[in-house]
Amino acid sequence: MKIGFDGRYATGDLVGIGNYIKYLVNNISESQKCVIFYSKKPKYPIEGKNIEGVILKTQSDFIFEQILLPRSLKEYKIDVFHQTGNVGIPVFTCAKSILTVHDLIPFEVKNYFSFSKSPFFSKYLYLFKLYSSCLKAKKIVTDSEYTKKGLINIGICSKKIEVIRLGINIPKKVNFRFIKSDYILNNGGIDIRKNLDLLIRSFEIVHKKKPEYKLIITGENEEILPKLKELVSELHLKQAVIFVGYVDDLKLASLLKYARCLCYPSLLEGFGFPILEAFSYGVPVITSNTSSILEIAKDASIFVNPNDKYQIAKAMLTILNDNKLAENLRMSGFEKIKGFSWKKTANEYIYLYNS
């Protein structure tokens, strides 16, 4: 069997869906032939036995999805096409298609399209693409029950939807400290839904009582990052809040290994991959009592109201002051990740492809 993957989310830094594509393809390629279709030359090509990369160069999503992709699926004799990024299945294609919908964040986060030149048009264009992709797909996969329920609520047939959870890698061994100070980590990336402005305001409370601790935030975002830096300056936290940008796997492993805790008060998640990463390194987790996070982090985290800065700050101080609680959370995290592996995820997808 030859499986085609939409690789547009894997052309830049491999975060979020990019990482999902990398780990999924790496595991599926052990038994199946895989072709990744990129829209431009990837920064970090996904390579290996049974993996072929094809560049369909264009800046237009429409041309990629509806013109170049259908031709290539036929040319490369793709048996099953896997749309990895929520929307974008070609209307006219002979290949049977599977659609993975990771989340419904564009509809659940207020003003999500506010950075678009035409927010109203962008929102309803996305909705149209989501519906048309769901109709065209033979099967729809979600990462969580939460997202499955969301699709059902907007009219998608439940019998068409399967839940396949993501995996987690074996932690990398690292012997160096990327950050020398003691710190609290947030490695979920910079996005409007990540609630980083309130996290920073919460950390201000912590910093007054624990000035030796830093807050480390990973990720890049040209629109949001400058505003976060302005906030940090206003709160006189320039020496305490450190934005490290995109970090590679080794630096991320170091950040996770030596973090005192992960504070991840995201407003909304389709899955919550950074939480599993923290569990795998034995990092105590503070996270939101919302969306799919409750599925992923249940019984292994401190849950907080993501809109209450005092509750978030209290949780951070509690972990920093209570070593016994921190150790219990570490052990609970290790137990939690036993049910998650990329091998298991890949096998469930292969079963679906074969069906």
Short mmCIF file of C-alpha atoms in Angstrom, two decimals:
data_model
loop_
_atom_site.label_atom_id
_atom_site.label_comp_id
_atom_site.label_asym_id
_atom_site.label_seq_id
_atom_site.Cartn_x
_atom_site.Cartn_y
_atom_site.Cartn_z
CA MET A 1 0.00 0.00 0.00
CA LYS A 2 1.17 3.53 -0.82
CA ILE A 3 -0.04 6.33 1.43
CA GLY A 4 0.13 10.02 0.57
CA PHE A 5 0.37 12.71 3.24
CA ASP A 6 -0.24 16.45 3.09
CA GLY A 7 3.10 17.80 4.35
CA ARG A 8 2.40 21.55 4.31
CA TYR A 9 2.56 21.80 8.10
CA ALA A 10 5.99 20.14 8.02
CA THR A 11 7.75 22.66 5.77
CA GLY A 12 8.97 24.98 8.55
CA ASP A 13 9.97 24.34 12.16
CA LEU A 14 8.55 20.98 13.20
CA VAL A 15 6.08 21.90 15.92
CA GLY A 16 2.45 20.95 16.49
CA ILE A 17 1.03 19.27 13.38
CA GLY A 18 4.53 19.25 11.85
CA ASN A 19 5.75 17.00 14.65
CA TYR A 20 2.63 14.87 14.31
CA ILE A 21 3.40 14.30 10.61
CA LYS A 22 7.05 13.48 11.33
CA TYR A 23 6.41 10.92 14.06
CA LEU A 24 3.43 9.35 12.31
CA VAL A 25 5.22 8.93 8.97
CA ASN A 26 8.40 7.64 10.61
CA ASN A 27 6.43 4.86 12.29
CA ILE A 28 4.08 4.05 9.42
CA SER A 29 6.99 3.86 6.95
CA GLU A 30 8.33 0.82 8.80
CA SER A 31 5.68 -1.25 7.00
CA GLN A 32 4.11 1.00 4.33
CA LYS A 33 5.33 3.20 1.49
CA CYS A 34 4.83 6.87 2.28
CA VAL A 35 4.84 9.93 0.02
CA ILE A 36 4.82 13.39 1.63
CA PHE A 37 3.54 16.24 -0.55
CA TYR A 38 5.08 19.59 0.39
CA SER A 39 4.16 23.05 -0.95
CA LYS A 40 7.80 24.20 -0.74
CA LYS A 41 11.21 22.84 0.16
CA PRO A 42 11.00 21.69 3.79
CA LYS A 43 13.35 23.16 6.37
CA TYR A 44 13.72 19.74 8.02
CA PRO A 45 12.87 17.03 5.45
CA ILE A 46 11.30 13.87 6.86
CA GLU A 47 13.51 11.12 5.50
CA GLY A 48 13.96 7.39 5.81
CA LYS A 49 13.29 4.02 4.23
CA ASN A 50 9.96 3.94 2.38
CA ILE A 51 9.62 7.75 2.62
CA GLU A 52 9.54 9.95 -0.48
CA GLY A 53 9.20 13.73 -0.47
CA VAL A 54 7.53 15.55 -3.37
CA ILE A 55 7.47 19.35 -3.69
CA LEU A 56 4.38 20.84 -5.37
CA LYS A 57 5.65 24.40 -5.30
CA THR A 58 2.94 27.02 -4.85
CA GLN A 59 1.90 29.70 -2.36
CA SER A 60 -1.78 29.09 -3.04
CA ASP A 61 -3.64 26.58 -0.86
CA PHE A 62 -6.36 26.29 -3.51
CA ILE A 63 -3.90 25.44 -6.31
CA PHE A 64 -2.09 22.96 -4.04
CA GLU A 65 -5.26 21.20 -2.86
CA GLN A 66 -7.46 21.23 -5.94
CA ILE A 67 -5.05 21.22 -8.89
CA LEU A 68 -1.52 20.01 -8.08
CA LEU A 69 -2.45 17.43 -5.44
CA PRO A 70 -5.07 15.48 -7.46
CA ARG A 71 -2.63 15.15 -10.37
CA SER A 72 0.16 13.97 -8.07
CA LEU A 73 -2.02 11.46 -6.22
CA LYS A 74 -2.75 9.86 -9.58
CA GLU A 75 0.85 10.13 -10.84
CA TYR A 76 2.33 8.53 -7.72
CA LYS A 77 -0.42 5.88 -7.59
CA ILE A 78 -1.50 6.75 -4.06
CA ASP A 79 -3.92 4.22 -2.57
CA VAL A 80 -4.95 6.30 0.45
CA PHE A 81 -4.50 10.04 0.88
CA HIS A 82 -4.16 11.28 4.46
CA GLN A 83 -5.02 14.95 4.94
CA THR A 84 -3.11 15.73 8.13
CA GLY A 85 -4.14 19.32 8.83
CA ASN A 86 -7.90 19.64 9.48
CA VAL A 87 -8.96 20.76 5.98
CA GLY A 88 -7.95 20.46 2.32
CA ILE A 89 -9.06 17.20 0.67
CA PRO A 90 -9.27 17.59 -3.14
CA VAL A 91 -12.81 17.57 -4.50
CA PHE A 92 -11.82 15.63 -7.62
CA THR A 93 -9.52 12.72 -6.80
CA CYS A 94 -9.69 8.96 -7.26
CA ALA A 95 -7.68 8.29 -4.09
CA LYS A 96 -9.65 7.36 -1.00
CA SER A 97 -9.05 9.97 1.68
CA ILE A 98 -8.74 10.13 5.44
CA LEU A 99 -9.02 13.47 7.24
CA THR A 100 -7.48 14.19 10.63
CA VAL A 101 -9.21 17.03 12.47
CA HIS A 102 -6.97 17.89 15.40
CA ASP A 103 -9.24 20.58 16.83
CA LEU A 104 -12.00 23.11 16.15
CA ILE A 105 -10.05 25.99 17.65
CA PRO A 106 -10.79 28.51 14.83
CA PHE A 107 -14.48 28.37 15.84
CA GLU A 108 -14.08 28.04 19.59
CA VAL A 109 -11.55 30.80 20.28
CA LYS A 110 -13.07 34.28 20.13
CA ASN A 111 -11.45 36.56 17.54
CA TYR A 112 -9.21 33.75 16.29
CA PHE A 113 -9.19 35.28 12.80
CA SER A 114 -8.59 38.83 14.07
CA PHE A 115 -5.14 38.93 12.43
CA SER A 116 -6.67 38.20 9.01
CA LYS A 117 -7.32 41.06 6.57
CA SER A 118 -10.92 39.82 6.31
CA PRO A 119 -11.79 38.01 9.60
CA PHE A 120 -15.43 37.29 8.65
CA PHE A 121 -14.51 35.91 5.22
CA SER A 122 -11.60 33.86 6.62
CA LYS A 123 -13.79 32.22 9.25
CA TYR A 124 -16.51 31.15 6.83
CA LEU A 125 -14.04 30.05 4.18
CA TYR A 126 -12.45 27.80 6.80
CA LEU A 127 -15.87 26.46 7.79
CA PHE A 128 -16.67 25.70 4.13
CA LYS A 129 -13.33 23.90 3.67
CA LEU A 130 -13.87 21.90 6.87
CA TYR A 131 -17.36 20.76 5.84
CA SER A 132 -16.35 19.90 2.27
CA SER A 133 -13.31 17.94 3.51
CA CYS A 134 -15.45 16.05 6.04
CA LEU A 135 -17.96 15.15 3.31
CA LYS A 136 -15.25 14.00 0.89
CA ALA A 137 -13.30 11.93 3.46
CA LYS A 138 -14.04 8.21 3.79
CA LYS A 139 -13.10 8.46 7.47
CA ILE A 140 -12.41 11.32 9.88
CA VAL A 141 -9.92 10.94 12.73
CA THR A 142 -9.72 13.13 15.84
CA ASP A 143 -7.04 13.16 18.54
CA SER A 144 -9.59 13.31 21.36
CA GLU A 145 -13.19 12.60 22.31
CA TYR A 146 -13.58 16.34 22.87
CA THR A 147 -12.94 17.15 19.21
CA LYS A 148 -15.14 14.25 18.09
CA LYS A 149 -18.04 15.68 20.10
CA GLY A 150 -17.36 19.09 18.57
CA LEU A 151 -17.65 17.68 15.05
CA ILE A 152 -20.88 15.87 15.92
CA ASN A 153 -22.27 19.14 17.32
CA ILE A 154 -21.73 20.89 13.97
CA GLY A 155 -23.50 18.13 12.06
CA ILE A 156 -20.84 15.55 11.12
CA CYS A 157 -22.02 11.92 11.30
CA SER A 158 -20.61 10.19 14.38
CA LYS A 159 -20.23 6.84 12.56
CA LYS A 160 -17.67 8.45 10.26
CA ILE A 161 -15.40 9.59 13.11
CA GLU A 162 -12.66 7.58 14.84
CA VAL A 163 -10.57 8.73 17.82
CA ILE A 164 -6.86 7.90 17.58
CA ARG A 165 -4.73 9.48 20.29
CA LEU A 166 -1.24 10.78 19.60
CA GLY A 167 1.91 9.14 20.89
CA ILE A 168 4.94 10.21 22.87
CA ASN A 169 8.61 9.53 22.22
CA ILE A 170 11.13 8.01 24.58
CA PRO A 171 12.79 10.96 26.37
CA LYS A 172 16.16 12.05 24.99
CA LYS A 173 19.16 11.75 27.31
CA VAL A 174 20.76 15.14 27.88
CA ASN A 175 23.66 16.15 30.10
CA PHE A 176 23.66 19.92 29.60
CA ARG A 177 21.50 22.71 30.98
CA PHE A 178 20.19 25.08 28.34
CA ILE A 179 19.02 27.46 31.10
CA LYS A 180 21.22 27.63 34.21
CA SER A 181 18.65 29.19 36.57
CA ASP A 182 15.70 27.48 38.23
CA TYR A 183 12.64 27.98 36.08
CA ILE A 184 9.01 27.30 35.24
CA LEU A 185 8.45 26.21 31.63
CA ASN A 186 5.78 26.86 29.02
CA ASN A 187 6.61 25.06 25.75
CA GLY A 188 3.29 25.07 23.93
CA GLY A 189 4.20 27.72 21.37
CA ILE A 190 2.91 31.28 21.02
CA ASP A 191 -0.69 31.62 19.91
CA ILE A 192 -3.77 33.63 20.91
CA ARG A 193 -5.26 30.58 22.66
CA LYS A 194 -2.18 29.77 24.72
CA ASN A 195 -3.16 32.43 27.28
CA LEU A 196 0.42 33.63 27.67
CA ASP A 197 -0.49 37.17 28.71
CA LEU A 198 -2.34 35.84 31.77
CA LEU A 199 0.46 33.36 32.45
CA ILE A 200 2.93 36.26 32.57
CA ARG A 201 0.64 38.24 34.91
CA SER A 202 0.36 35.14 37.12
CA PHE A 203 4.12 34.73 37.14
CA GLU A 204 4.47 38.34 38.35
CA ILE A 205 2.78 37.22 41.58
CA VAL A 206 5.12 34.23 41.85
CA HIS A 207 8.20 36.33 41.10
CA LYS A 208 7.53 38.64 44.05
CA LYS A 209 7.74 35.65 46.40
CA LYS A 210 10.27 33.56 44.46
CA PRO A 211 12.54 36.07 42.65
CA GLU A 212 15.14 33.38 41.93
CA TYR A 213 12.82 31.64 39.45
CA LYS A 214 12.54 32.41 35.74
CA LEU A 215 9.65 31.80 33.36
CA ILE A 216 10.80 30.22 30.07
CA ILE A 217 8.50 30.49 27.05
CA THR A 218 9.27 28.73 23.76
CA GLY A 219 7.94 29.48 20.29
CA GLU A 220 7.76 32.28 17.75
CA ASN A 221 4.95 34.52 16.51
CA GLU A 222 5.57 37.77 14.67
CA GLU A 223 2.24 39.34 15.67
CA ILE A 224 1.87 38.21 19.28
CA LEU A 225 5.46 38.06 20.59
CA PRO A 226 6.10 41.86 20.46
CA LYS A 227 2.95 42.44 22.56
CA LEU A 228 4.06 39.86 25.12
CA LYS A 229 7.47 41.53 25.35
CA GLU A 230 5.77 44.88 25.93
CA LEU A 231 3.77 43.33 28.78
CA VAL A 232 6.93 41.86 30.30
CA SER A 233 8.56 45.29 30.18
CA GLU A 234 5.52 46.97 31.78
CA LEU A 235 5.60 44.46 34.64
CA HIS A 236 9.38 44.92 35.11
CA LEU A 237 10.04 41.24 34.39
CA LYS A 238 12.56 41.59 31.56
CA GLN A 239 15.21 39.67 33.51
CA ALA A 240 12.76 37.03 34.73
CA VAL A 241 10.72 36.10 31.64
CA ILE A 242 12.85 34.60 28.86
CA PHE A 243 11.58 33.99 25.33
CA VAL A 244 13.85 31.38 23.76
CA GLY A 245 12.14 31.11 20.36
CA TYR A 246 11.99 27.82 18.49
CA VAL A 247 14.14 25.14 20.13
CA ASP A 248 15.33 21.90 18.55
CA ASP A 249 14.67 18.49 20.09
CA LEU A 250 17.88 18.48 22.15
CA LYS A 251 17.34 21.93 23.68
CA LEU A 252 13.70 21.10 24.37
CA ALA A 253 14.80 17.91 26.12
CA SER A 254 17.14 19.96 28.31
CA LEU A 255 14.40 22.49 29.08
CA LEU A 256 12.03 19.70 30.09
CA LYS A 257 14.55 17.74 32.12
CA TYR A 258 15.46 20.63 34.40
CA ALA A 259 12.12 22.46 34.67
CA ARG A 260 10.57 22.69 38.12
CA CYS A 261 7.14 22.49 36.53
CA LEU A 262 5.23 23.02 33.29
CA CYS A 263 2.59 25.75 33.55
CA TYR A 264 0.25 25.36 30.59
CA PRO A 265 -2.97 27.37 31.14
CA SER A 266 -4.14 27.10 27.53
CA LEU A 267 -7.68 28.23 26.82
CA LEU A 268 -8.34 25.39 24.41
CA GLU A 269 -6.57 22.27 23.10
CA GLY A 270 -7.47 19.54 20.64
CA PHE A 271 -5.01 17.26 22.42
CA GLY A 272 -2.29 18.89 24.55
CA PHE A 273 0.97 17.33 23.36
CA PRO A 274 3.27 19.49 25.59
CA ILE A 275 1.58 17.95 28.62
CA LEU A 276 2.60 14.44 27.55
CA GLU A 277 6.14 15.67 26.86
CA ALA A 278 6.32 17.00 30.41
CA PHE A 279 4.99 13.72 31.83
CA SER A 280 7.65 11.77 29.95
CA TYR A 281 10.43 13.81 31.59
CA GLY A 282 8.91 13.65 35.06
CA VAL A 283 7.91 17.30 35.12
CA PRO A 284 4.95 18.28 37.37
CA VAL A 285 2.15 19.83 35.31
CA ILE A 286 -0.21 22.72 35.97
CA THR A 287 -2.84 23.04 33.26
CA SER A 288 -6.37 24.18 32.42
CA ASN A 289 -9.61 22.47 33.38
CA THR A 290 -10.89 22.81 29.82
CA SER A 291 -11.37 20.98 26.49
CA SER A 292 -9.38 17.82 25.72
CA ILE A 293 -6.83 18.65 28.42
CA LEU A 294 -9.06 16.96 30.98
CA GLU A 295 -8.84 13.70 28.98
CA ILE A 296 -5.06 13.84 28.58
CA ALA A 297 -4.00 15.08 32.01
CA LYS A 298 -6.63 13.58 34.32
CA ASP A 299 -5.26 12.29 37.66
CA ALA A 300 -1.75 13.52 36.89
CA SER A 301 -1.90 17.34 37.03
CA ILE A 302 -3.01 20.35 39.01
CA PHE A 303 -6.00 21.81 37.17
CA VAL A 304 -6.73 25.54 37.22
CA ASN A 305 -9.24 27.99 35.81
CA PRO A 306 -7.28 29.49 32.88
CA ASN A 307 -9.00 32.85 33.42
CA ASP A 308 -7.93 33.22 37.07
CA LYS A 309 -4.38 34.56 37.42
CA TYR A 310 -4.41 34.13 41.20
CA GLN A 311 -5.35 30.46 40.94
CA ILE A 312 -2.58 29.89 38.37
CA ALA A 313 -0.04 31.69 40.57
CA LYS A 314 -1.13 29.72 43.64
CA ALA A 315 -0.64 26.44 41.77
CA MET A 316 2.90 27.43 40.74
CA LEU A 317 3.82 28.44 44.29
CA THR A 318 2.30 25.22 45.66
CA ILE A 319 4.51 23.04 43.46
CA LEU A 320 7.63 25.12 44.18
CA ASN A 321 7.02 24.85 47.94
CA ASP A 322 5.77 21.26 48.23
CA ASN A 323 8.36 18.69 47.17
CA LYS A 324 6.14 15.77 48.15
CA LEU A 325 3.33 16.97 45.91
CA ALA A 326 5.79 17.55 43.08
CA GLU A 327 7.09 14.00 43.43
CA ASN A 328 3.56 12.56 43.44
CA LEU A 329 2.78 14.46 40.24
CA ARG A 330 5.98 13.14 38.64
CA MET A 331 5.03 9.56 39.42
CA SER A 332 1.47 10.10 38.20
CA GLY A 333 2.81 11.53 34.93
CA PHE A 334 5.06 8.53 34.34
CA GLU A 335 2.07 6.25 34.90
CA LYS A 336 -0.11 8.31 32.58
CA ILE A 337 2.14 8.09 29.52
CA LYS A 338 2.17 4.29 29.53
CA GLY A 339 -0.97 4.40 27.38
CA PHE A 340 0.57 6.63 24.71
CA SER A 341 3.06 5.59 22.02
CA TRP A 342 3.62 6.51 18.37
CA LYS A 343 3.85 2.82 17.51
CA LYS A 344 0.32 2.30 18.86
CA THR A 345 -0.90 5.42 17.03
CA ALA A 346 0.66 4.27 13.75
CA ASN A 347 -0.80 0.76 14.05
CA GLU A 348 -4.29 2.18 14.56
CA TYR A 349 -3.89 4.38 11.47
CA ILE A 350 -2.59 1.45 9.39
CA TYR A 351 -5.62 -0.62 10.44
CA LEU A 352 -7.83 2.27 9.30
CA TYR A 353 -5.97 2.61 5.96
CA ASN A 354 -6.44 -1.10 5.30
CA SER A 355 -10.13 -0.94 6.10
#
